[in-house]
Structures are given as structure tokens and as C-alpha cells.
Amino acid sequence: MASVNINDVKELRDMTGCGLSDCKKALEEADGNREEAVKILREKGLAKAAKKAGRIAAEGVVKAKVNGNNGVIVEINCETDFAAKSEKFLELVEVIADTILANDVADVEALNNVTIASTGETVKEFMTNKIATIGENMNIRRFAKMEGTLVAYMHDGGRIGTLVKLDTDKPDDAEVLTCGKNVALQITALNAQYIDKDSVPADVIANEKEVQQKLVEQEGKPANVAEKIVEGRIRKFYEEVCLSDQKYFKDDSMSVGKYIDSVAKAQGASIKVNSFVRYERGEGIEKKQDNFADEVASMIK
């Protein structure tokens, strides 16, 4: 194989959008011929994948999975709902979730360099090859890992996923785990932000009080009742954002906190929610809004 210089590698990278190492290997294989190197990259599906990298991927799957005392929740995105439901994409999601579970990785950047046991590829290589195969831009957006007594729940085919960690002295009790499952359902449905009042940051509370104070002033409420109105609205705020203060979705006569306490008493167990993660597919990603009429018009010009 011919030796190549870094400038040639950089130029090929700029042409194709492929990684430096892939470009270097292609140039070496092509004996320095840039056009042949592009062909090699295309044949491997790498240049094809690079061209798709700029396309918006806001569909996909949120996968929540528990294996013993280890759990993961991961969001993997693609461009269309059709691809997200395909067998190839769902297999990809399983491979990535299992790889995260099997390795000590902190973020997506570190994960990209991990070798997948079943394929021998790095995660980055695996994803690149799958982009070429499936034909859509795809990416691993985010993930979180937990250890302990865990319960996972996925809703609507992976549109929303939740992973809950319980602190309990009866981790194998069926009723305790059912309680955890119901808590996961609650978080999925009502999108709690915090476990309880004590876990709400002070600046969040201060900001909410300031907002409600200004609203009360604008409403022209008398000063002697304004403070009580603000206090009432803050209690309502807690009921909306704190898991333990939310009304339990299966019995709104009690709060989630009261429900957990009732199960703990009935089972003679200690049960507390230690932490949770809830992902909703595509949240915060700006989706492209296509105008069909404009698209048709552009085709006939």
C-alpha cells in the first residue's frame, strides 16, 4: 500500500465527510488515488452515510432495559417512523442497549469508541454501517445507567421510556416491584420533574414565587391576601412537578407518596424512590416542516 500524507487525508475527509482513519485506509488501499478512494468509501457505505449525517433525525426509539441490578435508558434517533419500526432498527437498538450495559461508559463520545462484542466493530463503525444499510441518518442521542433495584417501562412502542431506582429492603418482593412499575407509569404519564419538595432546587422555587407574585399583583389582589394566594399556587406547583405530591393516577384520592407508603406498610418493607430518568423521543429536536405544495411546485419548475 502507498503511504499517504495528512493533507490528502484531510481533503478526502472534506469531500466525503468520513472520518480521518477511514479516509486514510481508503487512500492507502487506492495507492493514493483520490477518486478510487472515494469509490472505496462509497462501496463500504461510508460516504453514503456521511451525506445523510446532516439530515434531521427526530424519530426513533427510547429503550429502557434492566438486567439484574443494572439498567439503561437510551434514546436512538432516525429520520422516519417507518424506519423506527423496522426489524433492523430495533435490532440496532438492542445491540446498543446491551453494549452500554456491558461497559463502563459515561457519555456518547466514550461509547463511540467501545467495541461491540457481537460484531467486533466500534459503536461508531457499527452506526455508520447501519446508516448505509438502513438508508437514514441515525444517532445515539443520550443515555443513562443505573445500578440497584430498578424498574423499566416503555410506552407507545418506545415513544417514552422511564427507568426508576428504588431504595428498599425487599428488592425481590413482587408487590414492591409492582409498586415500582406503577411509579414508572406515573412518571411516564404525568412527567414529574423531581422526587419531592426537598429535591426542587432553591432557585426554581424562588423563580416560581417571583412569577406568581407578579401575576397576583397584575390581578390586583389585595395585599392582605396576596401572600396566601402565592402560597396556594406554590402548593399547586409542587403537586404538578413533584412525584410524591402528584395525585396517584390509579386512585386520585391519594398522592403518589401516600400510595408508596401504603404498599410499604402492607409488605412490611421500606420503599423510597431514589431517582428516575424519563426520556421522550425527539423532545427538544426541531423537526423539519415540509410544505407539500411548495415541494410539488419546485419539481415542475
CSV table of C-alpha atoms in Angstrom, one decimal:
chain,number,residue,atom,x,y,z
A,1,MET,CA,0.0,0.0,0.0
A,2,ALA,CA,1.2,3.5,-0.8
A,3,SER,CA,1.9,5.9,2.1
A,4,VAL,CA,-0.3,9.0,2.2
A,5,ASN,CA,0.2,12.4,3.6
A,6,ILE,CA,-2.2,14.1,6.1
A,7,ASN,CA,-3.2,16.8,3.6
A,8,ASP,CA,-4.6,14.2,1.2
A,9,VAL,CA,-6.4,12.6,4.1
A,10,LYS,CA,-8.0,15.9,5.1
A,11,GLU,CA,-9.0,16.7,1.6
A,12,LEU,CA,-10.7,13.3,1.2
A,13,ARG,CA,-12.5,13.9,4.5
A,14,ASP,CA,-13.7,17.2,3.3
A,15,MET,CA,-15.0,15.7,0.1
A,16,THR,CA,-16.9,12.8,1.8
A,17,GLY,CA,-17.5,13.7,5.4
A,18,CYS,CA,-16.0,10.4,6.5
A,19,GLY,CA,-13.6,10.0,9.5
A,20,LEU,CA,-9.9,10.6,9.1
A,21,SER,CA,-9.0,7.0,9.8
A,22,ASP,CA,-11.5,5.7,7.2
A,23,CYS,CA,-10.1,8.2,4.7
A,24,LYS,CA,-6.5,7.2,5.4
A,25,LYS,CA,-7.3,3.5,5.0
A,26,ALA,CA,-9.2,4.2,1.7
A,27,LEU,CA,-6.3,6.2,0.3
A,28,GLU,CA,-3.8,3.5,1.2
A,29,GLU,CA,-5.9,0.9,-0.4
A,30,ALA,CA,-6.3,3.0,-3.5
A,31,ASP,CA,-2.5,3.7,-3.7
A,32,GLY,CA,-3.1,7.4,-3.2
A,33,ASN,CA,-5.7,7.8,-6.0
A,34,ARG,CA,-8.3,10.1,-4.5
A,35,GLU,CA,-11.1,9.2,-7.0
A,36,GLU,CA,-10.5,5.5,-6.3
A,37,ALA,CA,-10.5,6.2,-2.6
A,38,VAL,CA,-13.9,7.9,-2.9
A,39,LYS,CA,-15.2,4.8,-4.7
A,40,ILE,CA,-13.9,2.5,-2.0
A,41,LEU,CA,-15.6,4.6,0.7
A,42,ARG,CA,-18.8,4.5,-1.2
A,43,GLU,CA,-18.6,0.8,-1.7
A,44,LYS,CA,-18.2,0.4,2.0
A,45,GLY,CA,-21.2,2.6,2.6
A,46,LEU,CA,-19.2,5.2,4.5
A,47,ALA,CA,-19.5,8.2,2.1
A,48,LYS,CA,-23.2,7.4,1.7
A,49,ALA,CA,-23.6,7.5,5.4
A,50,ALA,CA,-21.7,10.8,5.7
A,51,LYS,CA,-24.1,12.5,3.2
A,52,LYS,CA,-27.0,11.6,5.5
A,53,ALA,CA,-25.4,13.0,8.6
A,54,GLY,CA,-26.9,16.5,8.2
A,55,ARG,CA,-30.5,15.3,8.0
A,56,ILE,CA,-32.7,15.8,11.0
A,57,ALA,CA,-33.3,12.6,13.0
A,58,ALA,CA,-36.2,13.2,15.4
A,59,GLU,CA,-37.9,9.8,15.2
A,60,GLY,CA,-36.6,6.6,16.7
A,61,VAL,CA,-36.9,4.7,20.0
A,62,VAL,CA,-36.4,5.2,23.7
A,63,LYS,CA,-35.3,1.9,25.1
A,64,ALA,CA,-35.4,1.2,28.9
A,65,LYS,CA,-33.9,-2.1,29.9
A,66,VAL,CA,-32.9,-3.9,33.2
A,67,ASN,CA,-30.5,-6.8,33.5
A,68,GLY,CA,-30.3,-7.9,37.2
A,69,ASN,CA,-29.1,-4.9,39.2
A,70,ASN,CA,-28.0,-2.9,36.1
A,71,GLY,CA,-30.3,-0.8,33.9
A,72,VAL,CA,-30.0,1.6,31.0
A,73,ILE,CA,-32.3,4.0,29.2
A,74,VAL,CA,-31.1,5.2,25.8
A,75,GLU,CA,-32.6,7.3,23.0
A,76,ILE,CA,-31.6,6.4,19.5
A,77,ASN,CA,-33.0,8.6,16.7
A,78,CYS,CA,-33.7,8.1,13.0
A,79,GLU,CA,-35.5,10.1,10.4
A,80,THR,CA,-38.8,8.4,9.9
A,81,ASP,CA,-41.3,6.4,11.9
A,82,PHE,CA,-41.2,3.7,9.2
A,83,ALA,CA,-37.5,3.1,9.9
A,84,ALA,CA,-38.0,3.2,13.6
A,85,LYS,CA,-40.4,0.3,13.5
A,86,SER,CA,-38.2,-1.8,11.2
A,87,GLU,CA,-36.7,-5.0,12.4
A,88,LYS,CA,-33.2,-3.8,11.5
A,89,PHE,CA,-33.5,-0.6,13.6
A,90,LEU,CA,-35.0,-2.4,16.6
A,91,GLU,CA,-32.1,-4.9,16.4
A,92,LEU,CA,-29.7,-2.0,16.4
A,93,VAL,CA,-31.3,-0.5,19.5
A,94,GLU,CA,-31.0,-3.8,21.3
A,95,VAL,CA,-27.3,-4.1,20.4
A,96,ILE,CA,-26.5,-0.6,21.6
A,97,ALA,CA,-28.5,-1.0,24.9
A,98,ASP,CA,-26.7,-4.3,25.6
A,99,THR,CA,-23.3,-2.7,24.8
A,100,ILE,CA,-24.0,0.2,27.2
A,101,LEU,CA,-25.0,-2.3,29.9
A,102,ALA,CA,-21.8,-4.3,29.4
A,103,ASN,CA,-19.4,-1.4,29.5
A,104,ASP,CA,-18.5,1.3,31.9
A,105,VAL,CA,-19.1,4.4,29.8
A,106,ALA,CA,-20.1,7.9,30.9
A,107,ASP,CA,-21.3,9.5,27.7
A,108,VAL,CA,-22.0,9.0,23.9
A,109,GLU,CA,-18.5,10.2,23.0
A,110,ALA,CA,-16.9,7.4,25.1
A,111,LEU,CA,-19.5,4.9,23.9
A,112,ASN,CA,-18.5,5.5,20.3
A,113,ASN,CA,-15.1,4.1,20.9
A,114,VAL,CA,-16.3,0.9,22.6
A,115,THR,CA,-16.0,-2.4,20.7
A,116,ILE,CA,-19.3,-4.3,20.3
A,117,ALA,CA,-18.8,-7.9,21.5
A,118,SER,CA,-21.0,-9.5,18.9
A,119,THR,CA,-19.6,-7.7,15.8
A,120,GLY,CA,-16.1,-6.7,16.6
A,121,GLU,CA,-16.8,-3.1,15.4
A,122,THR,CA,-16.6,0.0,17.4
A,123,VAL,CA,-20.0,1.6,18.1
A,124,LYS,CA,-19.1,4.4,15.8
A,125,GLU,CA,-18.3,1.9,13.0
A,126,PHE,CA,-21.4,-0.1,13.7
A,127,MET,CA,-23.7,3.0,13.5
A,128,THR,CA,-22.0,4.2,10.3
A,129,ASN,CA,-22.5,0.9,8.6
A,130,LYS,CA,-26.1,0.7,9.7
A,131,ILE,CA,-26.8,4.2,8.4
A,132,ALA,CA,-25.7,2.9,5.0
A,133,THR,CA,-27.8,-0.2,5.3
A,134,ILE,CA,-31.0,1.3,6.6
A,135,GLY,CA,-30.7,4.4,4.5
A,136,GLU,CA,-31.4,7.1,7.1
A,137,ASN,CA,-29.4,9.3,9.3
A,138,MET,CA,-29.3,7.8,12.8
A,139,ASN,CA,-27.6,8.8,16.1
A,140,ILE,CA,-27.4,7.8,19.7
A,141,ARG,CA,-28.6,10.9,21.3
A,142,ARG,CA,-28.3,10.2,25.1
A,143,PHE,CA,-28.3,7.5,27.7
A,144,ALA,CA,-28.3,7.0,31.4
A,145,LYS,CA,-27.2,4.0,33.5
A,146,MET,CA,-28.3,3.0,37.0
A,147,GLU,CA,-27.5,0.2,39.5
A,148,GLY,CA,-29.7,-1.2,42.2
A,149,THR,CA,-33.4,-2.2,42.5
A,150,LEU,CA,-34.6,-1.0,39.1
A,151,VAL,CA,-37.9,-0.9,37.1
A,152,ALA,CA,-38.1,0.0,33.4
A,153,TYR,CA,-41.2,1.0,31.5
A,154,MET,CA,-41.6,1.8,27.8
A,155,HIS,CA,-44.8,3.4,26.4
A,156,ASP,CA,-46.2,3.5,22.9
A,157,GLY,CA,-43.5,1.4,21.2
A,158,GLY,CA,-40.7,3.4,22.7
A,159,ARG,CA,-42.0,6.9,22.3
A,160,ILE,CA,-41.4,7.5,26.0
A,161,GLY,CA,-39.2,5.5,28.4
A,162,THR,CA,-38.7,5.6,32.1
A,163,LEU,CA,-36.2,4.0,34.4
A,164,VAL,CA,-36.8,4.1,38.2
A,165,LYS,CA,-34.4,3.2,41.0
A,166,LEU,CA,-36.0,2.2,44.4
A,167,ASP,CA,-34.3,2.1,47.8
A,168,THR,CA,-35.9,-0.9,49.5
A,169,ASP,CA,-35.0,-3.7,52.0
A,170,LYS,CA,-37.2,-6.1,50.0
A,171,PRO,CA,-35.8,-5.9,46.4
A,172,ASP,CA,-37.3,-9.2,45.4
A,173,ASP,CA,-40.8,-8.7,46.7
A,174,ALA,CA,-43.3,-8.9,43.9
A,175,GLU,CA,-45.6,-6.2,45.4
A,176,VAL,CA,-42.6,-3.9,45.9
A,177,LEU,CA,-41.6,-4.3,42.2
A,178,THR,CA,-45.2,-3.8,41.2
A,179,CYS,CA,-45.2,-0.5,43.2
A,180,GLY,CA,-42.1,0.5,41.3
A,181,LYS,CA,-43.8,-0.3,38.0
A,182,ASN,CA,-46.8,1.8,38.9
A,183,VAL,CA,-44.4,4.7,39.9
A,184,ALA,CA,-42.7,4.3,36.4
A,185,LEU,CA,-46.2,4.5,34.8
A,186,GLN,CA,-46.9,7.6,36.9
A,187,ILE,CA,-43.7,9.4,35.8
A,188,THR,CA,-44.3,8.4,32.2
A,189,ALA,CA,-47.8,9.7,32.2
A,190,LEU,CA,-47.5,12.9,34.2
A,191,ASN,CA,-43.9,13.8,33.6
A,192,ALA,CA,-42.7,14.5,37.2
A,193,GLN,CA,-39.6,16.7,37.4
A,194,TYR,CA,-38.5,16.0,40.9
A,195,ILE,CA,-39.0,13.3,43.5
A,196,ASP,CA,-40.3,15.5,46.3
A,197,LYS,CA,-40.2,19.1,47.6
A,198,ASP,CA,-36.8,18.7,49.1
A,199,SER,CA,-35.3,17.9,45.7
A,200,VAL,CA,-36.6,21.0,44.0
A,201,PRO,CA,-33.7,23.5,43.6
A,202,ALA,CA,-34.0,26.7,45.6
A,203,ASP,CA,-33.6,28.8,42.5
A,204,VAL,CA,-36.5,27.0,40.8
A,205,ILE,CA,-38.8,27.7,43.8
A,206,ALA,CA,-37.6,31.3,44.0
A,207,ASN,CA,-38.3,31.9,40.4
A,208,GLU,CA,-41.8,30.3,40.6
A,209,LYS,CA,-42.6,32.5,43.7
A,210,GLU,CA,-41.5,35.6,41.8
A,211,VAL,CA,-43.7,34.7,38.8
A,212,GLN,CA,-46.7,34.1,40.9
A,213,GLN,CA,-46.1,37.2,42.9
A,214,LYS,CA,-46.1,39.3,39.8
A,215,LEU,CA,-49.3,37.6,38.5
A,216,VAL,CA,-51.1,38.3,41.7
A,217,GLU,CA,-50.0,42.0,41.5
A,218,GLN,CA,-51.3,42.2,37.9
A,219,GLU,CA,-54.6,40.7,39.0
A,220,GLY,CA,-55.0,43.5,41.5
A,221,LYS,CA,-55.4,41.2,44.5
A,222,PRO,CA,-55.4,43.0,47.9
A,223,ALA,CA,-52.1,42.9,49.7
A,224,ASN,CA,-53.5,41.1,52.8
A,225,VAL,CA,-54.5,38.1,50.7
A,226,ALA,CA,-51.8,38.2,48.0
A,227,GLU,CA,-49.3,36.2,50.2
A,228,LYS,CA,-51.8,33.4,50.8
A,229,ILE,CA,-52.7,33.2,47.1
A,230,VAL,CA,-49.0,32.8,46.2
A,231,GLU,CA,-48.6,30.1,48.9
A,232,GLY,CA,-51.5,28.2,47.5
A,233,ARG,CA,-50.1,28.4,43.9
A,234,ILE,CA,-46.8,27.1,45.1
A,235,ARG,CA,-48.5,24.2,46.7
A,236,LYS,CA,-50.2,23.6,43.4
A,237,PHE,CA,-46.8,23.9,41.7
A,238,TYR,CA,-45.4,21.1,43.9
A,239,GLU,CA,-48.4,18.9,43.1
A,240,GLU,CA,-47.6,19.3,39.4
A,241,VAL,CA,-43.8,18.8,39.4
A,242,CYS,CA,-43.0,16.6,42.4
A,243,LEU,CA,-43.7,12.9,42.1
A,244,SER,CA,-44.6,12.3,45.7
A,245,ASP,CA,-47.1,15.2,45.7
A,246,GLN,CA,-48.8,14.3,42.4
A,247,LYS,CA,-52.2,12.6,42.6
A,248,TYR,CA,-51.8,8.9,42.1
A,249,PHE,CA,-53.1,8.1,38.6
A,250,LYS,CA,-54.8,4.9,39.7
A,251,ASP,CA,-56.5,6.5,42.7
A,252,ASP,CA,-56.7,10.3,42.8
A,253,SER,CA,-57.9,10.2,46.4
A,254,MET,CA,-54.2,9.8,47.4
A,255,SER,CA,-50.8,11.2,46.4
A,256,VAL,CA,-48.1,9.0,45.0
A,257,GLY,CA,-46.2,9.4,48.2
A,258,LYS,CA,-49.2,8.0,50.2
A,259,TYR,CA,-49.5,5.2,47.7
A,260,ILE,CA,-45.9,4.2,48.1
A,261,ASP,CA,-46.3,4.4,51.9
A,262,SER,CA,-49.4,2.1,51.8
A,263,VAL,CA,-47.5,-0.6,49.8
A,264,ALA,CA,-44.5,-0.3,52.2
A,265,LYS,CA,-46.8,-0.8,55.2
A,266,ALA,CA,-48.7,-3.7,53.7
A,267,GLN,CA,-45.5,-5.5,52.8
A,268,GLY,CA,-43.6,-4.6,55.9
A,269,ALA,CA,-41.0,-3.0,53.7
A,270,SER,CA,-39.1,0.2,53.3
A,271,ILE,CA,-39.7,1.8,49.9
A,272,LYS,CA,-38.4,5.1,48.6
A,273,VAL,CA,-37.8,6.4,45.1
A,274,ASN,CA,-34.1,7.1,44.9
A,275,SER,CA,-34.0,8.5,41.4
A,276,PHE,CA,-35.6,8.3,37.9
A,277,VAL,CA,-34.9,9.2,34.3
A,278,ARG,CA,-37.7,9.9,31.8
A,279,TYR,CA,-36.9,10.3,28.1
A,280,GLU,CA,-39.4,11.3,25.4
A,281,ARG,CA,-38.4,10.6,21.8
A,282,GLY,CA,-37.3,13.7,19.9
A,283,GLU,CA,-38.0,16.2,22.7
A,284,GLY,CA,-36.2,19.4,22.1
A,285,ILE,CA,-35.3,18.5,18.5
A,286,GLU,CA,-36.5,20.9,15.9
A,287,LYS,CA,-38.3,18.9,13.2
A,288,LYS,CA,-38.3,19.9,9.6
A,289,GLN,CA,-41.7,21.1,8.5
A,290,ASP,CA,-42.2,20.2,4.8
A,291,ASN,CA,-44.6,22.2,2.7
A,292,PHE,CA,-46.1,19.7,0.2
A,293,ALA,CA,-47.4,22.3,-2.2
A,294,ASP,CA,-44.0,24.1,-2.3
A,295,GLU,CA,-42.3,20.7,-2.9
A,296,VAL,CA,-44.5,19.9,-5.8
A,297,ALA,CA,-44.1,23.4,-7.3
A,298,SER,CA,-40.3,23.1,-7.1
A,299,MET,CA,-40.4,19.8,-9.0
A,300,ILE,CA,-42.3,21.2,-12.0
A,301,LYS,CA,-40.2,24.4,-12.4
